[in-house]
Short mmCIF file of C-alpha atoms and ligand atoms in Angstrom, two decimals:
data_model
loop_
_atom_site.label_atom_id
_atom_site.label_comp_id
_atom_site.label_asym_id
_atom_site.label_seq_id
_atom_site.Cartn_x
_atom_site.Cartn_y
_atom_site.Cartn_z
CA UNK T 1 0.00 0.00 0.00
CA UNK T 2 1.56 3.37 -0.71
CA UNK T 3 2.08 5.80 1.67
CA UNK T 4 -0.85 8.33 0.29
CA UNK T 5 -3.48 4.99 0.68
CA UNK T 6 -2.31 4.75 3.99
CA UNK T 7 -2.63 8.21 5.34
CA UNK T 8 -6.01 7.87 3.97
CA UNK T 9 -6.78 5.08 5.83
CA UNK T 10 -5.44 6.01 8.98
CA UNK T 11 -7.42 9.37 8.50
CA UNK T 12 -10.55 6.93 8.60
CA UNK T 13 -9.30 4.85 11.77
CA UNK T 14 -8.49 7.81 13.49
CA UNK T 15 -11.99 9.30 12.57
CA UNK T 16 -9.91 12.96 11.33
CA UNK T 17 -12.68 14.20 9.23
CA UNK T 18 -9.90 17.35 8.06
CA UNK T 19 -7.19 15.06 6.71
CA UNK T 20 -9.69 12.17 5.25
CA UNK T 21 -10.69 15.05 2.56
CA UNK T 22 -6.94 16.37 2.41
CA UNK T 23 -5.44 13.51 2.02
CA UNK T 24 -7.95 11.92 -0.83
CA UNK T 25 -7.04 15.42 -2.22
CA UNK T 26 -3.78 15.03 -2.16
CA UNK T 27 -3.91 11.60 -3.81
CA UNK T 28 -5.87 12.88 -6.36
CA UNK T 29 -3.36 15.99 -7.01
CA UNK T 30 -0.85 13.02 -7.32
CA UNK T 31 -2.44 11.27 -10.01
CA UNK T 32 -3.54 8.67 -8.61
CA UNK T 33 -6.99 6.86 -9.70
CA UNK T 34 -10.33 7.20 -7.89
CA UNK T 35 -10.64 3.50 -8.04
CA UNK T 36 -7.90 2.95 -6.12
CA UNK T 37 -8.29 5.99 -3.51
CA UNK T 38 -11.63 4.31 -2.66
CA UNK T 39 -10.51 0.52 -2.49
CA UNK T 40 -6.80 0.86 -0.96
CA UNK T 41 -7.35 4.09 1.32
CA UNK T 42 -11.14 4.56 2.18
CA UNK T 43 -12.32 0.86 2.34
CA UNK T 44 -9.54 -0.62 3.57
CA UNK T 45 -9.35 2.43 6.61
CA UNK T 46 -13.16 1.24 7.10
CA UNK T 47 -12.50 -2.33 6.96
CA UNK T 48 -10.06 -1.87 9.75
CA UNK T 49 -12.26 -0.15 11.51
CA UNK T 50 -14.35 -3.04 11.29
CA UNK T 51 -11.55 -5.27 13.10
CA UNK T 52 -10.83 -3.18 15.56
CA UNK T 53 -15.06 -2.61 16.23
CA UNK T 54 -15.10 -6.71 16.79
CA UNK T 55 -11.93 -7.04 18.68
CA UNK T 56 -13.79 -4.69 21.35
CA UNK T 57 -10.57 -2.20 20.23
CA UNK T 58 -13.09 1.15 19.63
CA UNK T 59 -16.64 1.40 20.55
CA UNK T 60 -19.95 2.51 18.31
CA UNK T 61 -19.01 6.48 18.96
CA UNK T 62 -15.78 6.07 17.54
CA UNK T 63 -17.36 4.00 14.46
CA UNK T 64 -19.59 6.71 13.74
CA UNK T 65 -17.08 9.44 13.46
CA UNK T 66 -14.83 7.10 11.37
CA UNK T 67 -18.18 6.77 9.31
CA UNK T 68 -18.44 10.78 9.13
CA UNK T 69 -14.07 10.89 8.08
CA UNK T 70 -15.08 7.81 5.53
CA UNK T 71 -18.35 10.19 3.89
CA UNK T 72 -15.77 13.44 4.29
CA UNK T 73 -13.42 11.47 2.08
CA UNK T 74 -16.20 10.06 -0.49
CA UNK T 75 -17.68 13.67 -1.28
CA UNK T 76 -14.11 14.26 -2.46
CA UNK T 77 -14.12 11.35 -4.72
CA UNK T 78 -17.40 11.85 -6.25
CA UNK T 79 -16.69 13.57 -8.88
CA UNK T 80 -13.86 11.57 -10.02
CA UNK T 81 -16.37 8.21 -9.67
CA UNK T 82 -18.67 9.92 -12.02
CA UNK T 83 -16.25 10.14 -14.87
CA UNK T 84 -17.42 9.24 -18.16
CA UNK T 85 -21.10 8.55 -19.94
CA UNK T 86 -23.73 10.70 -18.41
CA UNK T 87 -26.74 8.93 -20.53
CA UNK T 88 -29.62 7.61 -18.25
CA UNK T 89 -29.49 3.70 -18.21
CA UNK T 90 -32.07 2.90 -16.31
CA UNK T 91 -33.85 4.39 -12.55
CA UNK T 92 -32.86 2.84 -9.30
CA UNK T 93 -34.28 3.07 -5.75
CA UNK T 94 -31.97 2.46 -3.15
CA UNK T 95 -33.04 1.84 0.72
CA UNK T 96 -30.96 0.49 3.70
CA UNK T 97 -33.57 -2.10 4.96
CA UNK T 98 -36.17 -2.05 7.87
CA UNK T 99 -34.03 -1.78 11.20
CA UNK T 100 -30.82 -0.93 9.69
CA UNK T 101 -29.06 2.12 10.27
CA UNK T 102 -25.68 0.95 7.98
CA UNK T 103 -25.74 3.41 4.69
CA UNK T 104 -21.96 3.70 3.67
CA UNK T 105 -21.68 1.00 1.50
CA UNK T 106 -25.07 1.64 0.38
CA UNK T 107 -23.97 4.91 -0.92
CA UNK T 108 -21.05 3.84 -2.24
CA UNK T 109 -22.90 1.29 -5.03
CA UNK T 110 -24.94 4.42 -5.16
CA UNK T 111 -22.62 6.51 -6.27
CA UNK T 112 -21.12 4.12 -8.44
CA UNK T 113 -24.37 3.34 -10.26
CA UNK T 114 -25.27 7.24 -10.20
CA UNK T 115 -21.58 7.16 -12.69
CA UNK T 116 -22.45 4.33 -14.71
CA UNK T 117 -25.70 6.26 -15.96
CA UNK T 118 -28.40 5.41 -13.36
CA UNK T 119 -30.80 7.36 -12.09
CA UNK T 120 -31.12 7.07 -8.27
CA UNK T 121 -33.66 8.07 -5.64
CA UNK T 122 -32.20 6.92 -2.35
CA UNK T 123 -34.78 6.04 0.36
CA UNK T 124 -32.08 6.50 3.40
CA UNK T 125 -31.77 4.09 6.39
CA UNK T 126 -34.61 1.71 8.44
CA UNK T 127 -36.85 1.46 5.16
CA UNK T 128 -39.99 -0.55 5.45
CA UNK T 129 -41.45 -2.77 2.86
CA UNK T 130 -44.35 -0.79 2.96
CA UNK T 131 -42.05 2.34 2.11
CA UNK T 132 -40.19 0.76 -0.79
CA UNK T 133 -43.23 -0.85 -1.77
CA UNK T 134 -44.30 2.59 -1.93
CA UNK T 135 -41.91 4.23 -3.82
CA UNK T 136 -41.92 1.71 -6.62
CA UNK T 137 -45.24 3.11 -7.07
CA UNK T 138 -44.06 6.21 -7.19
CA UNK T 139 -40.93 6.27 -8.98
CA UNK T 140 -41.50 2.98 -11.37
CA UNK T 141 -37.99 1.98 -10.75
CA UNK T 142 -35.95 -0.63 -13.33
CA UNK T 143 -34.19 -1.64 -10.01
CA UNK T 144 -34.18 -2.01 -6.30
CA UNK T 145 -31.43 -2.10 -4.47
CA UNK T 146 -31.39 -3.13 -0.62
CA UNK T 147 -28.92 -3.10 1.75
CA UNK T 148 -28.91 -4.75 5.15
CA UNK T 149 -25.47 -5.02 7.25
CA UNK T 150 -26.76 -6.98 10.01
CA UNK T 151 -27.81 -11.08 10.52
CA UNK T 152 -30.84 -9.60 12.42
CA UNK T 153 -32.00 -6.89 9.44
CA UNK T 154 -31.60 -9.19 6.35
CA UNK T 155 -34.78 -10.93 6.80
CA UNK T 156 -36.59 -7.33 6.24
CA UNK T 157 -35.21 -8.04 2.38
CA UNK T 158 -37.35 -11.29 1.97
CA UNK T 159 -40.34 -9.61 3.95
CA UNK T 160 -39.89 -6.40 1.07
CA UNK T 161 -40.00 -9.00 -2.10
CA UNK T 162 -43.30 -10.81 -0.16
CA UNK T 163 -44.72 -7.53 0.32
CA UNK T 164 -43.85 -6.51 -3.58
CA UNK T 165 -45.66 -9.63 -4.04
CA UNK T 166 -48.78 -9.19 -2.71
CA UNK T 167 -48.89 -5.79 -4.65
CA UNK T 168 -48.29 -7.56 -8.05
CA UNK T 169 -45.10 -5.54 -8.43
CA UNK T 170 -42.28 -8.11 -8.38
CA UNK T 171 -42.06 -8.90 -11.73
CA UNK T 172 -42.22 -5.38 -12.69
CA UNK T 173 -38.63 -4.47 -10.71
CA UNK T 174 -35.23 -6.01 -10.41
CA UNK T 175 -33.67 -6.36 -7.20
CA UNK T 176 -30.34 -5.72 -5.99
CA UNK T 177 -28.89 -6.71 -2.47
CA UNK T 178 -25.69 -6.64 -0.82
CA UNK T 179 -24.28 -5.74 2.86
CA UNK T 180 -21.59 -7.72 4.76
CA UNK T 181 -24.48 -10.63 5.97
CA UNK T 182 -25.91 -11.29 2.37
CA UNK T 183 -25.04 -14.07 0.39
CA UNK T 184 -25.20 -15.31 -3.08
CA UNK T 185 -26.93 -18.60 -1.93
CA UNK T 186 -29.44 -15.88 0.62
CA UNK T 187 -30.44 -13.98 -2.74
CA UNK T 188 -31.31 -17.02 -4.65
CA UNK T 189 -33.11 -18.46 -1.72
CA UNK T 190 -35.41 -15.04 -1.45
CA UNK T 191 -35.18 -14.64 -5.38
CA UNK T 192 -33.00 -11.16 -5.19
CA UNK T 193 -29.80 -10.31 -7.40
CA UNK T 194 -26.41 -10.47 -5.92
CA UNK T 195 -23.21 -8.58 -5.60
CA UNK T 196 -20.34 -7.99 -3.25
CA UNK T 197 -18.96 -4.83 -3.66
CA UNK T 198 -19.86 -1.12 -5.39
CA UNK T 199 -18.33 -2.11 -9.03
CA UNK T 200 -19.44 -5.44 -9.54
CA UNK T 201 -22.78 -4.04 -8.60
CA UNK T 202 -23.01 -1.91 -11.52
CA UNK T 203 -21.73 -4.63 -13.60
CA UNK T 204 -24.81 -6.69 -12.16
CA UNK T 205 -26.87 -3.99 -12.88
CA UNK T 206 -25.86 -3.36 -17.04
CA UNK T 207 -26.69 -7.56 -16.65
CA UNK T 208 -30.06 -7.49 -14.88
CA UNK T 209 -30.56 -4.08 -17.62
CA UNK T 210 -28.97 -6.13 -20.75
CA UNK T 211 -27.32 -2.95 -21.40
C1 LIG H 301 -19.67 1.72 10.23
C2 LIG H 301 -20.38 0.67 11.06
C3 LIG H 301 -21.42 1.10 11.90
C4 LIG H 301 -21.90 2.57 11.94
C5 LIG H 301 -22.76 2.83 10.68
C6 LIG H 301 -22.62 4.25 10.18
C7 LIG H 301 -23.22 4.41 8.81
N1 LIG H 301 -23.66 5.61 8.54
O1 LIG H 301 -23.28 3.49 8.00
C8 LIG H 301 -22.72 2.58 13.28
C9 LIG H 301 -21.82 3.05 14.42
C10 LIG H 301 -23.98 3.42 13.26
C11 LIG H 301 -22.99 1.08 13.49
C12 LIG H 301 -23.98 0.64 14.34
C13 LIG H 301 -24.19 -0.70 14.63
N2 LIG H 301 -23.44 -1.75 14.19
CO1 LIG H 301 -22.12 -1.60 12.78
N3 LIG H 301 -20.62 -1.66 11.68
C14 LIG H 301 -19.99 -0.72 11.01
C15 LIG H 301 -18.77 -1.34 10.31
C16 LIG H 301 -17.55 -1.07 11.21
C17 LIG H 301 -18.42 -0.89 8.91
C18 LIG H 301 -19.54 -0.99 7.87
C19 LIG H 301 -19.11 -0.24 6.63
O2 LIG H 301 -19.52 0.90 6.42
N4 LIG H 301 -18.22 -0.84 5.84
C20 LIG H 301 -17.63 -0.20 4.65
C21 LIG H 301 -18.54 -0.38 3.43
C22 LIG H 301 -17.87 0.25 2.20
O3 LIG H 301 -18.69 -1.75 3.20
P1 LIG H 301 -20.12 -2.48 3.18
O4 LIG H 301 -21.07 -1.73 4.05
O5 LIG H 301 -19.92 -3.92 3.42
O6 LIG H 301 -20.65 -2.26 1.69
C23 LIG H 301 -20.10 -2.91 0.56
C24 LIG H 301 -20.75 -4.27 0.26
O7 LIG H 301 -21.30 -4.90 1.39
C25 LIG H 301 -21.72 -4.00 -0.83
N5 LIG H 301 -23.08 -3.53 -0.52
C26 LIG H 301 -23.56 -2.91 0.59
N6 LIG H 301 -24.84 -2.60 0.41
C27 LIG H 301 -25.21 -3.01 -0.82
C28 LIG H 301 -26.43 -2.93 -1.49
C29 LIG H 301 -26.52 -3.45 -2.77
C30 LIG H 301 -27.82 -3.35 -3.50
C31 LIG H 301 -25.41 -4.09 -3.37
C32 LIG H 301 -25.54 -4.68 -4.71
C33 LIG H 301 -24.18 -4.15 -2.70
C34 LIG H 301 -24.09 -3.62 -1.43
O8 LIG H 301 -21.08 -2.97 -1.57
C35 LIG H 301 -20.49 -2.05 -0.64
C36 LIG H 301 -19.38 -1.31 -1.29
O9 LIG H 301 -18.36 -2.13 -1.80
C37 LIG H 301 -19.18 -2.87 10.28
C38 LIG H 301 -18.01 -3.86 10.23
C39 LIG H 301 -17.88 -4.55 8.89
N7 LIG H 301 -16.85 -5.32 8.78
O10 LIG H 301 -18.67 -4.42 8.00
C40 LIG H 301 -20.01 -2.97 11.57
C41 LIG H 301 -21.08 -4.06 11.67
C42 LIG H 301 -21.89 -4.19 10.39
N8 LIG H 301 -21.94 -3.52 12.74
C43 LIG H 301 -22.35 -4.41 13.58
C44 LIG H 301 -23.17 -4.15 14.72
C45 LIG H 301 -23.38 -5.31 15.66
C46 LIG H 301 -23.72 -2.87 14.95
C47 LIG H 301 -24.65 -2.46 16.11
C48 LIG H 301 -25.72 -3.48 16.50
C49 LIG H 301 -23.72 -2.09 17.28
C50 LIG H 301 -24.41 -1.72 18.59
N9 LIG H 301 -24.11 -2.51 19.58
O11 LIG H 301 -25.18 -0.79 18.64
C51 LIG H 301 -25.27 -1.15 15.57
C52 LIG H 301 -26.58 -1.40 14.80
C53 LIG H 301 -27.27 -0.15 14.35
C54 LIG H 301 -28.37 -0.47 13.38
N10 LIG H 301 -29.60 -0.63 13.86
O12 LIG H 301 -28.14 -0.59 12.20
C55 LIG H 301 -21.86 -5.81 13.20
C56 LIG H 301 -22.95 -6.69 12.58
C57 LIG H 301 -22.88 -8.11 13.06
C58 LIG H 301 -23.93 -8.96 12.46
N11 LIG H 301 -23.50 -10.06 11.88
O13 LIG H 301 -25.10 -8.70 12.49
C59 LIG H 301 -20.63 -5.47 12.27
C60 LIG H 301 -20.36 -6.53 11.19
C61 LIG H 301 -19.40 -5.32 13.19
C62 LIG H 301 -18.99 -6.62 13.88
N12 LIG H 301 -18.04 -7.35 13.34
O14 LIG H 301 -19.51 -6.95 14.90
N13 LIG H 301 -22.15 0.31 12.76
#
């Protein structure tokens, strides 16, 4: 990892909202590509952050200011994620499901998707099936995507394609779902689409699109 990843990261660790932006910055003034900013400094800051959460190392109030260094750093990037065709693929609603409060990696295959060409409404964090069954109404969406980051919130993603269902709306939408708990095999089982991480999610996407 170079040194400029690593400052990044530590910026996220240390939850330094200042030198996450200034050192993304910096990296950027160097040359070097969003891609990378975003997998070697942001993620992998936030993924140690994630070690350190389960080794009992920092506690939720430290998490959530690493969170606010980690979206410091990503309004930085934006831009730079957003390079290339502007033309509207396709519409996506995006919601952090029922329960769950987790939105950065939600945003982050936001983002992504918003620079491959999608259109996206985001629904925030704790949605309801009733809510995104709502806004599919409302928005007539060519995808859902649902994020849940915890074992006790991914069931809310099953209960939101029962509830789209019932409302004869199913076949109308494809659905996207990821977070840390979510599986391949769990998508299948609920009949979702799955992906692991922000790029292969728009990949997934141009797939489910046939774009
Ligand atoms: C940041 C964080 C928080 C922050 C969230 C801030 C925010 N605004 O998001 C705060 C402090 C609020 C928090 C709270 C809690 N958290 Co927390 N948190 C994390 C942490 C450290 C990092 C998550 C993260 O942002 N990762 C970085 C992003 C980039 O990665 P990602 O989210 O995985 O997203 C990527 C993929 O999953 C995928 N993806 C994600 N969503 C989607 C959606 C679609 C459609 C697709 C296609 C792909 C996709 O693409 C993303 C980008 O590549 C994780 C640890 C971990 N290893 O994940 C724990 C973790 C998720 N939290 C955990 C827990 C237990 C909690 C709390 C219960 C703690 C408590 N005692 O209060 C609460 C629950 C609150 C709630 N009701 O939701 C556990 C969950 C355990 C479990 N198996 O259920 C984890 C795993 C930590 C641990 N090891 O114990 N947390």
């Amino acid at each position: 990892m170079s040194v400029l990843f690593e400052q990044i990261a530590d910026s996220i660790i240390d939850g330094m909202i200042e030198e996450a932006r200034d050192s993304v910055q910096k990296a950027l003034d160097d040359g070097c590509e969003g891609k990378d900013i975003l997998n070697e400094g942001l993620i992998a800051g936030m993924n140690e952050v994630g070690v350190l959460f389960k080794e009992g190392e920092v506690f939720v109030p430290e998490v959530l200011i690493s969170a606010k260094a980690m979206n410091a750093g990503m309004e930085v990037l934006k831009p730079y994620l957003q390079e290339g065709d502007v033309k509207k693929v396709g519409k996506a609603v995006f919601a952090t499901v029922k329960g769950d409060l987790h939105d950065i990696g939600k945003k982050l295959v936001a983002l992504m998707m918003e620079g491959a060409g999608y259109e996206i409404i985001d629904l925030g964090v704790d949605v309801s099936p009733e809510k995104i069954v709502e806004a599919v109404k409302q928005y007539n969406p060519d995808i859902i995507g649902m994020s849940a980051m915890l074992t006790t919130t991914m069931v809310a993603m099953k209960e939101t394609i029962e509830t789209l269902k019932e409302e004869g709306l199913y076949e109308k939408v494809k659905i996207m779902i990821g977070g840390a708990p979510v599986s391949d095999k769990y998508a299948k089982q609920i009949g979702a689409n799955y992906s692991s991480d922000a790029s292969a999610a728009v990949d997934l996407a141009n797939q489910l699109m046939a774009v």
